[in-house]
Amino acid sequence: MTENVTEFEPDILAFCCNWCSYAGADLAGVSRFQYPPTVKILRVMCSSRVEPVFILRALKDGADGVLVAGCHIGDCHYIDGNKNAEVRINNTKKALAKLGLDKRLRLEWISASEGARFSEVIRDFTEEIKKLGQNPIKEVKIDE
Amino acid sequence: MKGSVAVVGGGIAGIQAALDLADSGFKTYLIESRPSIGGVMSQLDKTFPTNDCAMCILSPKLVEIGRHPNIELLSYSDVKSISGEAGDFKVKVVKKARYVDEAKCTGCGSCTEKCPSKVLDEYNAGMSKRKSIYIPFAQAIPRVATIDAAHCLYLTKGKCGVCKKVCGPKAVDYEMKDKEIELDVGSVILATGFKPFDPSLLKQYRFDHPDVITSLQFERLLSASGPTQGHVTRQSDGKVPKRIAFIQCVGSRNPRIDRKHCSSVCCMYATKESIIAKEHDPELDITIFHIDIRAFGKNFEEFYNRAQEEYGIRYINSRPPETIVDARNNLSLRYEDFDSGELKTEAFDMVILSIGLDPSDSTRDLAQSSGIALDDFGNIATGIEKPVETSISGVYVCGAAQGPKDIPDTVAQASAAAAKAAALLSKERGTMIKEREFPDEKPLLPEPRIGVFVCHCGINIGSVVNVPDVVEYAKTLPDVAYAREMLYACSSDSQVTIKDAIEKNNLNRVVVASCTPRTHEPLFQNTCREAGLNPYLFELANIREHCSWVHMKEKEKATEKAKGIVQMAVAKSALFQPLYKQKVPLINKALVLGGGVAGMTAALDIADNGYEVTLIEKEKELGGMLKHTTELYDGKKPSDVLDVLTCRVYENNRIRVLNEARLTKVEGYLGNFKGIILSKGEEVPVDFGAAVVATGARNFEPVGLFNYGKDAHVITQAQLERMLGEGISANNTTMIQCVGARNKDREYCGRTCCIDAVKNAVRIKRANSKSSVYVLYRDMRTYGVMERLYEDARELGVIFIKYTRDPEVQYGSVVVHDSMLNEDIEIASDLVVLSTPLVAGENEVINQLFKIPLDKNGFFLEAHPKLRPVDFATDGVFLCGSAQAPKLMSEAISQASAAASRACTILSREFIETEGAVSVVDEARCIGCGTCVAVCPYNAPSLQEVTVTSEEVSYIAKKSRINPAACKGCGSCAAACPVGAITAQHFSSKEIGEAIDAFNKDIGLIEPKTGTVEAVV
């Protein structure tokens, strides 16, 4: 156990669609837009692949935040997959609200050219999660 | 005759032509003079009228070119000359010395970082600096560095040499020389594009002032990847501007500087840039000074209206003669407002010059060296019935090299040129292409044995992430049998190393921790295949773009994160299963709906490519709207074009024509359609692999408007067109434009009506110079080289009056309010001609049969307004002509050939290859609810009646089945299925679930694996 209080660093899982958001994250890298190392990206082909269960599983296991990122509406590589994602993620958010976890889930549209925006979103989400503190489920686990 | 084609120019036109040809079985050389392909489109921020991100839609095409086995990309190369004849051309190409070995360079960028010499960056239109050794932009293909010999310190002064020192793979070679090569090809496609007009030729606009910039520079300012990351600031003082003015037609519609053409795209790009700028900063005040606003394309008028109504962009009908710079260096414009007649002066913070499109230097040089005819404007000359054929048989042209045009028209012409080249060489199809051969796959052991290869990427990863540490950590992960580090995992010697490691260690899953799968996955997948592993047993862990490059100052945390990324990739890959692209046989025949000029052209091009076609026409005779046209824009007789076409169709033994016919039933999917045609009361079955919809449109009947139907002297432009075949007796003709168009009921612009009106006005004047012709218009939209017709008309004395309020038609006269004079004018008229737009035909039936969408005006909706103008979202069905939106005959012909080309990319295949990572249904769990059917945009799942036997009871139940030929692998259905019956293979819930669990495992807490690890580093 360490006594000195280090600042809480959140763990964020980001589901990025292959065609826009993942490419946006790539561009952030190519452009060297720095952001905190709080996020790890899981690539899916389309934001509509993300099941509510994935989000619950990540939160249950202790992720402090979950980001789902897809193409802007109208730009979806699969015509309108992102519209399905929007409905699904918003419903998941509603369900999470009852558990007080809704602020830990975010849906963002990030295009392949928005490298700066990707890093901005990560910085912003990291700050928000820092304010919320650690995922309470994680603490429950530690207590056990 | 050769089965190969040279495509000259690597902009969007050349890219599309090359992809179509390569996909249809031809060896294709794509030759680009700049270090990367992509052309001007790669510099655009967004594209009108949808504001799609330009790079997002272009970049996948760039990658496809780089990867295509049938395409040889010759970048940084100039074509010197073309000689020979159709079927056998010799193309002389100079490969300019880039001083970097393309085969060795990995594109890591270390050289660029260290290079001390800075020069103006042409990608950012000169508004930022790049290094002398550089990769032009992040998504550049090929992704290799080039040394700018004019500025490199070593090459100019013999000093420096730092890039050579830091280059890990030793790719820099200062001794490299230009190399001349000769290509033997069967056909050549010229896609040499345009050159943005140089506004310094018009001194009065003060381009020397830092805050007077071109529209292309403004585009870069708006772009997130531009010099200011998308923040619009002034070049002079870095301040945010509050008032911006656009001046239209800079270098267009200006006979004084020999630029008589309209550049076709500037009105729309200025509108687009204004909208984006307003989205960035809603406080911004934007004014566009214009002559006419030419919003003539599909959804352009709607876009223009939105710019005014939603974004408050101000359009002023005037062309300011100069930019005024005062003693304090402030900018202002003086102009005469044509709508009010007032003279005004206004101050602006920035002036954007909407520069036109000039023919490119390479167009001119090639025309000269190879004897290719140019038109009066300096574009490559073509005929209106042969819009992609040059003066040399076997040499075709597409895109802006043929005349100014926007991206969709360019893409359509590119496919059209590909169709012509492919038809010419159809006998040689498939003779010069190679398929890569791989060894048989090894049987998969039940236990996963994962190999992890962690890349330093020179110093790109290694200087931030502690690579040996990650390797050691990887060795502790479950199922990892082998781990090692690599200097450059993507270099060719590394491929041998990986292959050997797979074989020696009996690996059956491979994880490479390096860069992005979007560019590098196919390379490593092929390495796996060479070692006898299924390509779907591979996973990339991105520790460069997503780690070392974005956490450069947090080395320890970046190393921890890299371990986490590798851990997730390993966990996921352990569950990977081999997947196979299924080969489905296909029918190499096409169906063309509609026997107008578009349908006939499409049918002929497909037949010339060697495939059978059924062409169906609802009327008794072929010909469509062209039957009712009496003169073409260039003065040719329509019958000359029509007779040739119909003759060729009837004489072609690969084309079966069914008249008085309509399609009544369709089932099937890409490559395998079955339909029923009802022709003259008989049902005819038809099998086809691809279909082209060319059902045209019809003229709008302006019943009740301007006394039409009441007064026999009021007729439509279409009626006038027919009457002019015989000649008319009227002395005073008045034409009214935009009747039934650009209004609340019908928002779109009819595109062809201005050109039709001007053409007929000229005909009347030429037949009888004493007769008077008035054209009452809102904006004259004689775009592109059609501007010449407008000029001819004015020279002949046709009088054009702009109206803002609807004119009034009385018996014997028309009253119009002239806003410049601010008074009503009565024009004696014994013939009033109403120019009405084309409206959609009865498209609903076909829309239902093929499940292809219609737009809000009832025209067919293409798959993508920019890059897929003749495709439908449904694979195997294509679109051309006025069924998509109103268009000119030459444009309909281009589109028809384009649709034929796209269809041939399917018909030329031996089989249809499905996606490997498709979704599959577990029928035992499926409850037949149909959620997947509703959610899929490709109609891949369908409910089928299946006999289910359970405990000796048999019953019929509905079960979903996913057609792998139609599935694109997005996984939307798997997420939507309420009972979890659908597996999105390669992205299954199990695979993703393991990765999620691995994400949350604390890296420090994982216990080192005990037992035998055969890891060797």
Short mmCIF file of N, CA and C in Angstrom, two decimals, chain B residues 173 214 553 839:
data_model
loop_
_atom_site.label_atom_id
_atom_site.label_comp_id
_atom_site.label_asym_id
_atom_site.label_seq_id
_atom_site.Cartn_x
_atom_site.Cartn_y
_atom_site.Cartn_z
N ASP B 173 19.08 7.77 -50.47
CA ASP B 173 20.14 7.54 -51.47
C ASP B 173 20.35 8.82 -52.25
N THR B 214 -6.70 32.73 -51.75
CA THR B 214 -7.54 31.98 -52.69
C THR B 214 -8.50 31.08 -51.92
N LYS B 553 5.57 12.42 -23.80
CA LYS B 553 6.27 12.89 -22.59
C LYS B 553 5.99 12.02 -21.37
N VAL B 839 -38.77 16.16 -64.45
CA VAL B 839 -39.22 15.61 -63.17
C VAL B 839 -39.10 14.09 -63.23
#
